[in-house]
Coordinates of C-alpha atoms and ligand atoms in Angstrom, one line a residue:
Chain A
M1 CA -172.7 47.4 -86.0
T2 CA -172.9 47.5 -82.5
H3 CA -175.4 49.9 -81.2
A4 CA -174.8 52.5 -79.2
I5 CA -177.0 51.6 -76.1
E6 CA -178.7 48.5 -76.5
I7 CA -180.8 47.8 -73.0
R8 CA -182.6 44.1 -73.1
D9 CA -185.2 43.6 -70.2
L10 CA -184.4 45.3 -68.0
H11 CA -185.6 45.3 -64.8
K12 CA -185.1 47.7 -61.2
H13 CA -186.7 47.5 -58.5
F14 CA -186.5 49.2 -55.2
G15 CA -187.3 47.7 -52.1
Q16 CA -191.0 46.2 -53.2
N17 CA -190.9 49.2 -55.4
E18 CA -190.5 47.5 -59.2
V19 CA -190.0 50.6 -61.2
L20 CA -188.7 49.2 -64.3
R21 CA -190.8 46.7 -65.5
G22 CA -188.6 45.1 -68.7
I23 CA -187.6 47.8 -70.8
D24 CA -185.9 46.6 -74.6
M25 CA -184.7 49.4 -76.3
T26 CA -181.8 50.7 -78.6
V27 CA -180.1 53.8 -79.5
E28 CA -178.1 53.6 -82.3
P29 CA -175.0 55.7 -83.2
G30 CA -175.7 59.3 -84.1
Q31 CA -179.0 59.0 -83.3
V32 CA -181.3 61.1 -80.1
V33 CA -184.0 59.7 -79.0
C34 CA -186.0 61.7 -76.6
V35 CA -187.9 60.0 -73.4
I36 CA -190.7 61.7 -72.8
G37 CA -193.7 60.0 -69.6
P38 CA -195.3 61.3 -66.6
S39 CA -193.4 61.8 -63.7
G40 CA -192.4 58.4 -61.5
S41 CA -192.7 56.1 -64.3
G42 CA -188.9 55.5 -64.2
K43 CA -187.5 57.8 -67.1
S44 CA -185.1 59.0 -64.7
T45 CA -184.0 55.2 -63.2
L46 CA -183.8 53.6 -66.9
L47 CA -180.7 56.7 -67.7
R48 CA -179.5 56.1 -64.2
C49 CA -179.0 52.2 -65.0
V50 CA -177.4 53.3 -68.3
N51 CA -174.2 54.3 -66.7
L52 CA -175.3 52.2 -63.8
L53 CA -176.0 55.4 -61.0
E54 CA -178.4 52.5 -60.8
E55 CA -177.3 48.9 -60.6
P56 CA -180.3 46.5 -62.6
T57 CA -182.2 44.6 -60.1
R58 CA -182.3 41.9 -63.6
G59 CA -181.4 42.1 -67.4
K60 CA -179.0 43.5 -69.8
V61 CA -177.7 47.0 -71.0
F62 CA -174.7 47.3 -73.1
V63 CA -173.0 51.1 -74.2
D64 CA -171.1 50.5 -77.4
G65 CA -171.2 47.0 -76.9
V66 CA -169.8 46.6 -73.3
E67 CA -172.4 45.5 -70.7
V68 CA -172.0 47.5 -68.5
N69 CA -173.6 45.6 -65.1
D70 CA -170.6 42.6 -66.2
P71 CA -168.9 42.5 -62.8
D72 CA -165.8 42.9 -65.2
A73 CA -166.6 45.9 -66.7
D74 CA -164.6 48.2 -65.8
I75 CA -167.2 51.0 -65.2
D76 CA -165.4 54.2 -64.9
A77 CA -164.3 53.8 -67.9
V78 CA -167.4 53.3 -69.3
R79 CA -168.8 56.4 -67.4
R80 CA -165.8 58.1 -68.6
R81 CA -167.2 57.2 -72.8
I82 CA -170.9 58.6 -71.5
G83 CA -171.8 62.3 -70.7
M84 CA -173.9 63.0 -68.0
V85 CA -176.4 66.3 -67.2
F86 CA -178.5 66.5 -64.5
Q87 CA -181.4 68.0 -63.5
Q88 CA -180.2 69.8 -60.8
F89 CA -177.0 70.8 -62.9
N90 CA -174.7 69.1 -59.6
L91 CA -172.3 71.6 -60.3
F92 CA -168.7 71.0 -58.5
P93 CA -169.7 73.9 -56.0
H94 CA -166.0 75.0 -54.5
M95 CA -164.7 75.3 -57.8
T96 CA -165.4 78.1 -60.8
A97 CA -166.9 77.5 -64.2
L98 CA -163.4 77.1 -65.7
Q99 CA -162.1 74.6 -62.9
N100 CA -165.3 72.4 -62.9
V101 CA -164.7 71.5 -66.1
M102 CA -161.2 70.3 -66.1
I103 CA -160.3 68.7 -63.1
A104 CA -162.1 65.3 -64.5
Q105 CA -160.3 65.9 -67.5
Q106 CA -157.0 66.6 -65.8
R107 CA -158.0 63.7 -62.8
V108 CA -159.3 61.3 -64.8
L109 CA -158.1 61.7 -68.3
K110 CA -154.8 62.6 -66.9
R111 CA -154.0 65.4 -69.6
G112 CA -152.2 68.5 -68.6
K113 CA -152.9 71.7 -67.1
R114 CA -152.7 73.7 -70.3
D115 CA -154.2 70.8 -72.3
A116 CA -157.6 70.6 -69.7
E117 CA -157.6 74.4 -69.5
K118 CA -157.2 74.9 -73.2
I119 CA -159.8 72.4 -74.2
A120 CA -162.3 73.5 -70.9
R121 CA -162.6 77.1 -72.3
E122 CA -163.0 75.6 -75.9
N123 CA -166.3 74.0 -74.5
L124 CA -167.2 76.7 -72.4
E125 CA -167.2 79.1 -75.5
K126 CA -169.6 76.1 -77.2
V127 CA -171.9 76.0 -75.0
G128 CA -171.8 80.2 -74.8
V129 CA -170.5 80.9 -71.4
G130 CA -166.9 81.2 -72.3
E131 CA -166.8 84.6 -70.4
K132 CA -167.8 83.2 -67.6
C133 CA -165.0 80.7 -67.0
D134 CA -164.4 82.1 -63.6
S135 CA -167.5 82.2 -62.0
F136 CA -168.1 80.2 -58.9
P137 CA -171.6 78.4 -59.5
I138 CA -173.4 80.3 -57.7
Q139 CA -172.9 83.6 -59.2
L140 CA -174.6 81.7 -62.6
S141 CA -178.1 81.9 -63.7
G142 CA -179.6 78.2 -63.6
G143 CA -179.2 78.5 -67.4
Q144 CA -175.5 79.2 -67.6
Q145 CA -175.3 76.3 -65.0
Q146 CA -176.3 73.9 -66.6
R147 CA -174.4 74.6 -69.6
V148 CA -171.4 75.0 -68.0
A149 CA -172.7 71.4 -66.8
I150 CA -172.7 69.9 -70.4
A151 CA -169.8 71.6 -71.2
R152 CA -168.2 69.9 -68.0
A153 CA -169.4 66.5 -70.0
L154 CA -168.5 67.1 -73.3
A155 CA -164.5 68.1 -72.6
M156 CA -164.5 64.5 -71.6
D157 CA -164.8 63.2 -75.2
P158 CA -168.2 61.3 -74.7
G159 CA -169.3 59.1 -77.1
L160 CA -172.9 59.4 -75.5
M161 CA -174.6 61.6 -73.5
L162 CA -177.5 61.6 -71.4
F163 CA -179.8 64.2 -70.3
D164 CA -182.4 63.8 -67.4
E165 CA -184.7 66.9 -67.7
P166 CA -181.7 69.2 -68.2
T167 CA -184.4 71.5 -68.5
S168 CA -187.4 71.3 -65.9
A169 CA -185.2 73.5 -63.3
L170 CA -185.0 76.4 -65.5
D171 CA -186.7 79.4 -65.4
P172 CA -188.9 79.2 -68.6
E173 CA -187.4 82.6 -70.6
L174 CA -183.8 80.5 -70.1
V175 CA -184.6 77.6 -70.9
G176 CA -184.6 78.3 -74.8
D177 CA -180.4 78.9 -74.3
V178 CA -180.0 75.1 -73.2
L179 CA -182.3 73.6 -75.8
A180 CA -180.1 75.3 -78.4
V181 CA -177.0 74.1 -77.4
M182 CA -178.5 70.3 -77.1
R183 CA -180.1 71.0 -80.4
K184 CA -176.4 72.1 -82.0
L185 CA -175.0 69.1 -80.2
A186 CA -177.5 66.6 -82.0
E187 CA -176.8 68.1 -85.1
E188 CA -173.2 67.5 -84.6
G189 CA -174.4 64.1 -84.7
M190 CA -173.7 63.5 -80.9
T191 CA -175.4 60.3 -79.7
M192 CA -177.8 60.9 -77.6
L193 CA -181.2 59.6 -74.6
V194 CA -183.2 63.1 -73.7
V195 CA -185.3 62.7 -70.6
T196 CA -187.4 65.8 -71.2
H197 CA -191.1 67.6 -71.2
E198 CA -190.0 69.6 -73.9
M199 CA -192.2 68.0 -76.9
G200 CA -191.2 70.6 -79.2
F201 CA -187.6 69.8 -79.1
A202 CA -188.3 66.5 -79.1
R203 CA -190.5 66.4 -82.2
Q204 CA -187.9 69.0 -84.4
V205 CA -184.4 66.8 -83.0
A206 CA -185.3 63.5 -82.2
D207 CA -185.1 60.8 -84.5
R208 CA -187.5 58.7 -81.8
V209 CA -189.6 59.1 -79.2
V210 CA -190.5 57.0 -76.4
F211 CA -192.5 57.1 -74.1
M212 CA -192.4 55.2 -70.8
D213 CA -195.4 54.9 -68.4
G214 CA -195.4 52.6 -65.1
G215 CA -192.0 51.0 -65.9
V216 CA -192.9 50.1 -69.2
I217 CA -192.2 51.6 -72.6
V218 CA -196.2 51.9 -74.1
E219 CA -194.8 53.6 -77.4
D220 CA -191.8 53.8 -79.3
G221 CA -191.3 55.3 -83.1
P222 CA -190.8 58.7 -84.6
P223 CA -191.4 61.5 -83.0
A224 CA -194.6 62.5 -86.4
Q225 CA -195.5 59.3 -85.3
V226 CA -195.5 58.9 -80.9
I227 CA -196.0 62.8 -80.4
G228 CA -198.5 63.6 -83.8
D229 CA -200.3 61.0 -84.0
P230 CA -200.0 58.5 -80.7
Q231 CA -201.3 54.8 -80.9
H232 CA -202.6 54.3 -77.0
E233 CA -204.7 56.1 -75.2
R234 CA -201.9 56.4 -72.5
T235 CA -200.0 58.6 -74.8
R236 CA -202.4 60.2 -75.6
T237 CA -203.6 61.4 -72.2
F238 CA -200.2 62.0 -71.2
L239 CA -199.7 64.7 -74.1
E240 CA -203.0 66.3 -73.3
R241 CA -201.3 67.2 -70.2
V242 CA -198.6 67.9 -71.1
L243 CA -199.7 69.9 -74.6
H244 CA -202.4 71.8 -73.0
P245 CA -201.7 72.1 -69.4
E246 CA -204.1 75.4 -69.1
E247 CA -207.3 73.0 -69.1
Chain B
M1 CA -213.3 73.6 -27.4
A2 CA -216.8 75.1 -28.0
D3 CA -216.2 76.8 -24.7
Q4 CA -212.5 77.4 -25.2
P5 CA -212.7 81.5 -26.1
K6 CA -215.9 82.0 -23.6
A7 CA -212.7 81.1 -20.6
A8 CA -210.9 84.3 -22.4
E9 CA -213.7 86.3 -22.3
P10 CA -213.2 87.9 -18.6
A11 CA -209.5 88.6 -20.3
K12 CA -211.4 91.4 -21.5
R13 CA -210.2 93.4 -18.3
R14 CA -206.3 91.9 -18.0
L15 CA -203.4 93.7 -19.1
S16 CA -202.5 93.9 -23.2
P17 CA -199.9 91.4 -23.4
R18 CA -197.4 94.5 -24.5
K19 CA -198.5 96.2 -21.1
R20 CA -197.7 93.0 -19.2
Q21 CA -194.9 92.6 -21.2
R22 CA -193.2 96.2 -20.4
I23 CA -194.3 95.4 -16.9
F24 CA -192.3 92.2 -16.8
R25 CA -188.9 93.7 -17.8
G26 CA -189.0 96.3 -15.5
V27 CA -189.6 93.7 -12.9
Q28 CA -186.0 92.5 -14.1
Y29 CA -184.7 95.8 -14.3
A30 CA -185.2 96.2 -10.8
I31 CA -184.5 93.0 -10.0
L32 CA -180.7 93.4 -11.5
V33 CA -180.7 96.6 -9.7
A34 CA -181.5 95.5 -6.4
A35 CA -178.4 93.0 -6.7
L36 CA -176.1 95.3 -7.8
V37 CA -176.6 97.3 -4.7
A38 CA -176.6 94.3 -1.8
L39 CA -173.2 93.8 -4.2
A40 CA -171.8 97.2 -3.8
L41 CA -172.8 97.5 -0.1
Y42 CA -172.2 93.9 1.4
A43 CA -169.1 93.1 -0.8
D44 CA -165.7 93.6 1.0
W45 CA -164.0 95.3 -2.3
A46 CA -161.1 95.4 0.2
S47 CA -160.7 92.1 0.7
L48 CA -161.7 91.3 -2.9
A49 CA -158.8 92.6 -4.9
Q50 CA -156.4 91.5 -1.9
N51 CA -157.3 88.4 -3.3
F52 CA -157.8 88.7 -6.4
A53 CA -156.2 92.1 -7.8
R54 CA -153.0 91.8 -6.8
L55 CA -151.6 93.8 -9.7
D56 CA -147.7 92.9 -8.0
I57 CA -148.6 89.5 -8.3
A58 CA -149.4 89.6 -11.5
E59 CA -146.7 91.2 -12.9
L60 CA -144.6 88.2 -11.6
M61 CA -146.1 86.0 -13.8
L62 CA -145.1 88.2 -16.9
P63 CA -143.3 87.3 -19.5
D64 CA -143.4 83.5 -18.4
L65 CA -147.7 83.8 -18.9
F66 CA -147.0 84.1 -22.2
T67 CA -143.6 82.9 -23.5
V68 CA -144.3 79.6 -21.3
A69 CA -147.3 78.9 -20.1
L70 CA -149.6 80.1 -23.1
L71 CA -147.2 78.9 -25.4
N72 CA -147.9 75.2 -24.1
T73 CA -151.1 75.4 -24.0
M74 CA -151.5 76.6 -27.9
V75 CA -148.6 73.8 -28.6
Y76 CA -150.9 71.1 -26.7
A77 CA -154.4 72.7 -28.1
V78 CA -152.3 72.5 -32.0
G79 CA -151.0 69.4 -31.6
G80 CA -154.1 67.5 -30.3
F81 CA -156.0 70.0 -33.2
L82 CA -153.8 68.1 -36.0
F83 CA -154.0 64.6 -34.6
S84 CA -158.0 64.7 -34.6
F85 CA -158.3 66.3 -37.6
V86 CA -156.3 63.9 -39.2
F87 CA -157.5 60.9 -37.4
G88 CA -161.2 62.1 -37.2
L89 CA -161.4 62.4 -40.8
I90 CA -160.3 58.5 -41.5
V91 CA -162.5 57.6 -38.7
A92 CA -165.6 59.8 -40.4
L93 CA -165.0 57.9 -43.8
M94 CA -164.2 54.6 -42.0
R95 CA -167.4 55.7 -40.1
L96 CA -169.9 56.0 -43.7
S97 CA -167.7 53.3 -45.4
P98 CA -169.3 50.6 -46.9
V99 CA -167.6 47.9 -44.9
G100 CA -169.2 47.1 -41.6
P101 CA -166.1 46.3 -39.9
Y102 CA -165.1 49.6 -40.3
R103 CA -167.9 50.7 -39.5
W104 CA -168.6 49.2 -36.4
L105 CA -164.8 49.7 -35.4
A106 CA -164.9 53.7 -36.3
T107 CA -168.1 53.8 -34.1
L108 CA -166.5 52.0 -30.9
Y109 CA -164.2 54.2 -31.5
I110 CA -167.0 57.8 -30.7
E111 CA -168.3 56.0 -28.1
I112 CA -165.8 55.4 -26.4
F113 CA -163.4 58.4 -26.2
R114 CA -167.3 60.6 -26.4
G115 CA -168.2 58.6 -23.5
V116 CA -165.6 58.4 -21.1
P117 CA -164.4 61.8 -19.4
A118 CA -161.1 63.3 -20.7
L119 CA -159.4 63.1 -17.7
L120 CA -159.7 59.7 -17.1
V121 CA -157.9 59.3 -20.9
F122 CA -154.8 61.4 -19.7
L123 CA -154.6 59.0 -16.5
M124 CA -155.0 55.8 -18.7
I125 CA -151.8 58.2 -20.5
V126 CA -150.1 58.4 -17.4
F127 CA -150.4 54.3 -16.5
L128 CA -149.4 53.5 -20.6
P129 CA -145.8 52.8 -19.4
L130 CA -147.1 50.6 -16.4
A131 CA -149.1 48.4 -18.8
L132 CA -146.4 48.1 -21.6
P133 CA -143.5 47.8 -19.9
G134 CA -140.5 49.8 -22.4
F135 CA -143.1 52.0 -24.1
A136 CA -142.5 55.2 -24.0
V137 CA -144.8 58.0 -26.0
P138 CA -142.5 59.9 -28.0
F139 CA -141.6 63.2 -27.5
G140 CA -142.4 63.7 -23.5
T141 CA -144.7 65.6 -22.1
Y142 CA -145.6 67.2 -25.8
G143 CA -146.2 64.3 -26.6
Q144 CA -148.4 62.9 -23.8
A145 CA -150.4 65.7 -23.7
I146 CA -150.7 65.8 -27.7
L147 CA -151.9 61.9 -28.0
G148 CA -154.5 62.4 -24.9
L149 CA -155.9 65.5 -26.2
G150 CA -155.7 64.4 -30.0
L151 CA -157.7 60.9 -29.0
V152 CA -160.6 62.5 -27.5
G153 CA -160.4 65.2 -30.3
T154 CA -160.4 62.2 -32.7
A155 CA -163.8 61.2 -31.8
Y156 CA -165.7 64.7 -31.8
Q157 CA -163.9 65.5 -34.9
A158 CA -165.2 62.3 -36.4
E159 CA -169.0 63.0 -35.9
I160 CA -168.4 66.7 -37.0
F161 CA -166.4 65.8 -40.0
R162 CA -169.5 62.5 -40.2
A163 CA -172.3 65.4 -40.3
G164 CA -170.4 67.8 -43.1
L165 CA -169.6 64.6 -45.4
Q166 CA -173.2 63.8 -45.3
A167 CA -174.4 67.3 -45.4
V168 CA -172.8 67.3 -49.6
P169 CA -176.0 66.2 -51.8
R170 CA -176.1 63.0 -53.2
G171 CA -176.1 64.3 -56.7
Q172 CA -172.4 65.4 -56.2
T173 CA -170.8 62.4 -56.3
E174 CA -173.2 61.1 -58.8
A175 CA -171.6 64.2 -61.0
A176 CA -168.1 62.8 -60.4
R177 CA -168.7 59.4 -60.5
S178 CA -170.6 60.3 -64.5
L179 CA -167.5 62.0 -64.8
G180 CA -165.5 58.9 -64.6
M181 CA -163.9 59.4 -61.2
S182 CA -163.0 56.3 -59.3
A183 CA -165.3 56.2 -55.5
T184 CA -162.5 57.4 -54.1
R185 CA -161.4 59.8 -56.0
A186 CA -165.2 61.3 -55.9
Q187 CA -164.9 61.6 -52.4
F188 CA -161.7 63.2 -52.1
T189 CA -161.8 65.7 -55.3
V190 CA -165.5 66.7 -54.4
V191 CA -167.3 65.6 -50.8
V192 CA -164.1 66.3 -48.6
P193 CA -163.3 69.8 -49.9
Q194 CA -166.7 70.5 -49.1
A195 CA -167.3 68.6 -46.7
I196 CA -164.5 70.7 -45.0
R197 CA -166.0 74.1 -45.8
I198 CA -169.3 73.0 -43.7
V199 CA -167.5 71.9 -40.9
I200 CA -165.2 74.9 -40.6
P201 CA -167.5 76.3 -37.3
P202 CA -168.7 73.3 -35.3
T203 CA -164.5 72.7 -35.9
T204 CA -163.4 76.0 -34.4
N205 CA -165.7 75.8 -31.3
Q206 CA -163.5 72.3 -31.0
F207 CA -160.8 73.7 -30.9
V208 CA -161.5 75.9 -27.8
A209 CA -162.8 73.0 -26.2
L210 CA -159.5 71.2 -27.2
L211 CA -157.9 74.4 -26.0
K212 CA -159.5 74.6 -22.4
D213 CA -159.1 70.2 -21.9
S214 CA -155.1 71.0 -22.2
S215 CA -155.5 72.1 -19.1
L216 CA -155.9 68.2 -18.1
V217 CA -152.0 68.2 -18.4
L218 CA -151.9 68.8 -14.8
F219 CA -153.0 65.2 -14.3
L220 CA -149.3 64.1 -16.6
G221 CA -147.6 66.0 -13.6
V222 CA -146.2 68.5 -15.8
S223 CA -143.9 71.0 -14.2
G224 CA -140.8 73.6 -15.4
Q225 CA -140.5 74.7 -19.3
Y226 CA -143.9 72.3 -19.9
V227 CA -146.8 73.9 -17.5
D228 CA -149.6 75.2 -19.5
L229 CA -151.4 78.6 -18.5
T230 CA -153.7 76.7 -15.6
K231 CA -150.8 75.3 -14.3
F232 CA -148.7 78.2 -14.5
G233 CA -151.5 80.0 -12.7
N234 CA -152.5 77.5 -9.8
D235 CA -148.3 77.2 -9.2
M236 CA -147.7 81.2 -9.2
A237 CA -151.3 80.8 -7.1
S238 CA -149.6 78.6 -4.5
T239 CA -146.3 80.5 -3.9
H240 CA -147.5 83.8 -3.2
A241 CA -150.8 82.3 -1.1
N242 CA -153.2 84.2 -3.3
A243 CA -155.6 83.7 -6.4
T244 CA -154.8 86.3 -8.7
P245 CA -152.6 84.4 -10.6
I246 CA -155.4 81.6 -11.7
L247 CA -157.4 84.8 -12.3
V248 CA -155.2 86.1 -15.1
A249 CA -154.7 82.8 -16.2
G250 CA -158.4 81.9 -16.9
L251 CA -158.3 86.0 -18.6
T252 CA -155.9 84.8 -20.9
Y253 CA -157.6 81.9 -21.9
L254 CA -160.2 84.4 -22.7
I255 CA -157.7 86.5 -25.1
V256 CA -158.1 83.2 -27.3
T257 CA -160.9 81.8 -26.9
V258 CA -163.6 85.0 -27.2
P259 CA -162.7 86.0 -30.5
L260 CA -162.1 82.6 -31.9
G261 CA -166.2 81.9 -30.3
Y262 CA -166.9 85.2 -32.4
L263 CA -164.9 84.2 -35.4
A264 CA -166.8 81.0 -35.6
G265 CA -170.2 82.4 -35.4
R266 CA -169.4 84.8 -37.9
L267 CA -168.4 81.9 -40.4
E268 CA -171.4 80.3 -39.5
K269 CA -173.6 83.1 -40.6
R270 CA -171.6 83.5 -43.5
K271 CA -172.5 80.2 -44.4
G272 CA -176.2 80.5 -44.5
T273 CA -175.9 83.5 -46.1
S274 CA -173.9 81.4 -49.8
R275 CA -175.8 78.6 -49.7
Ligands
ADP301 N1 -183.4 56.1 -55.1 C1 -184.5 55.4 -54.7 N2 -184.8 54.5 -53.6 C2 -186.1 54.4 -53.7 N3 -186.9 54.5 -54.6 C3 -186.7 55.4 -55.8 C4 -185.5 55.6 -55.6 N4 -185.0 56.5 -57.3 C5 -186.6 56.2 -57.1 N5 -187.4 55.9 -56.8 C6 -188.8 55.7 -57.3 O1 -188.8 55.0 -58.2 C7 -189.9 55.7 -59.1 C8 -189.7 55.8 -60.5 O2 -188.4 56.8 -60.1 P1 -188.4 58.0 -61.0 O3 -186.9 57.2 -62.4 O4 -186.8 58.8 -60.5 O5 -189.1 58.1 -62.0 P2 -189.5 59.6 -63.3 O6 -187.7 59.9 -64.2 O7 -190.2 59.1 -64.6 O8 -190.1 61.1 -62.3 C9 -190.9 56.6 -58.5 O9 -191.5 55.9 -57.9 C10 -189.5 56.7 -57.4 O10 -190.1 57.2 -56.0
MG302 MG1 -186.8 62.1 -62.9

């Protein structure tokens, strides 16, 4: 069976700065993998290499068996199968929530307006912002915006969802709504690669947790092991800081 | 540094900043009043009125002032504006293109047409048929005027669009590309519509600039049905040996430019609050 994501010896340089120093990992279909690690450790870059928002310097990334940085690969077609959710939401501010969810369906999947609207409404309903269809992003709370962004990605019927710290820009009281939506997605069997600092979510929802530091994977295993019983000093130090920030 | 406060010590007896400010403002008013009094006493009001405010001559300008002159000015300005809007967007996209030669061409164009006087461009258009025998700008004087204003306007409008396009956050393109849009589609469905909103205030100002530059059609040798506001005012002033028509033409420009200026200011402010 092909892996949902397969990453082999992935390196990424920004000029002299080697941000990823040989990443190997796989994500199986239906799995939820959480990536944790200190700021600047290369988590976002790793995620962005999967849908080629960053071009890998060296190594291979396969999504559903297709090598994404093969010059012959149809990158737009690959991206269509991958939903991406950003820390800053990146909703289109000149469109309503409904239009945000419709536009790519119409322009990329060539769905008719009626179908696109129906699917958009279903997905907005699903993430709990069904009554906000006609609101512009600026009229929505951060939590609502992020859920619209998730609906926008889901409307494309992705086989895989990437989340880059989806709750980091939210006020604490709004984090729960977004995590609840992600939890529901995981239960439905969506394949998810999630960069997050929400240890509760990682512990309860993830099949595997990957701890990254300095551009390498330090630890990779079930949450009970990586979070509950970390083997490496670096992991312990990091978890200590995340779980007990006040000390 | 240590003696700095000491130097300020004797200031104790000097006036407080607030008092000083009040006196300074009083002086400003005094100068203004003196100037107005001098003006009222020494200006030859009768002669001024005779030269600049002859209502009978102003009346002779109607209705052509609006039905011909202002109309032509608007046609030249709007035509040149539409030209520069379309080509300005194209040049701006070229300016930001990953393809080097497009960038260089766009930069060259912008530098040239922002760097030479608009009048020179108009003179060049006049001499175009000499350089290219058999070539004529379509639509006659209208075509020439719109071409001249359009060529110059394109350079400025391109810079306005470039700033607007660059003001749209990168995350917008990334979100669009992540949804499977091609680079071109992402640009036109997501980035350009936002950039256009951002550039509305400076573009309004650019339209005002073109409206004023449309007076350069004077050098195309326009006459009769093609005259714009400035030429019309100038012709009437010559005919009647009186400056009133020029003043009237000036006021007519202001009827259009002042409201547009306010509009641009309002739009600017609104943008500031909604984003
Ligand atoms: N586009 C870029 N250009 C240059 N350096 C970058 C770029 N993106 C990220 N980096 C650098 O790569 C390193 C890792 O960044 P990132 O992947 O965002 O880490 P994380 O998401 O774990 O905080 C940082 O040092 C950052 O400054
Ligand atoms: Mg990051």
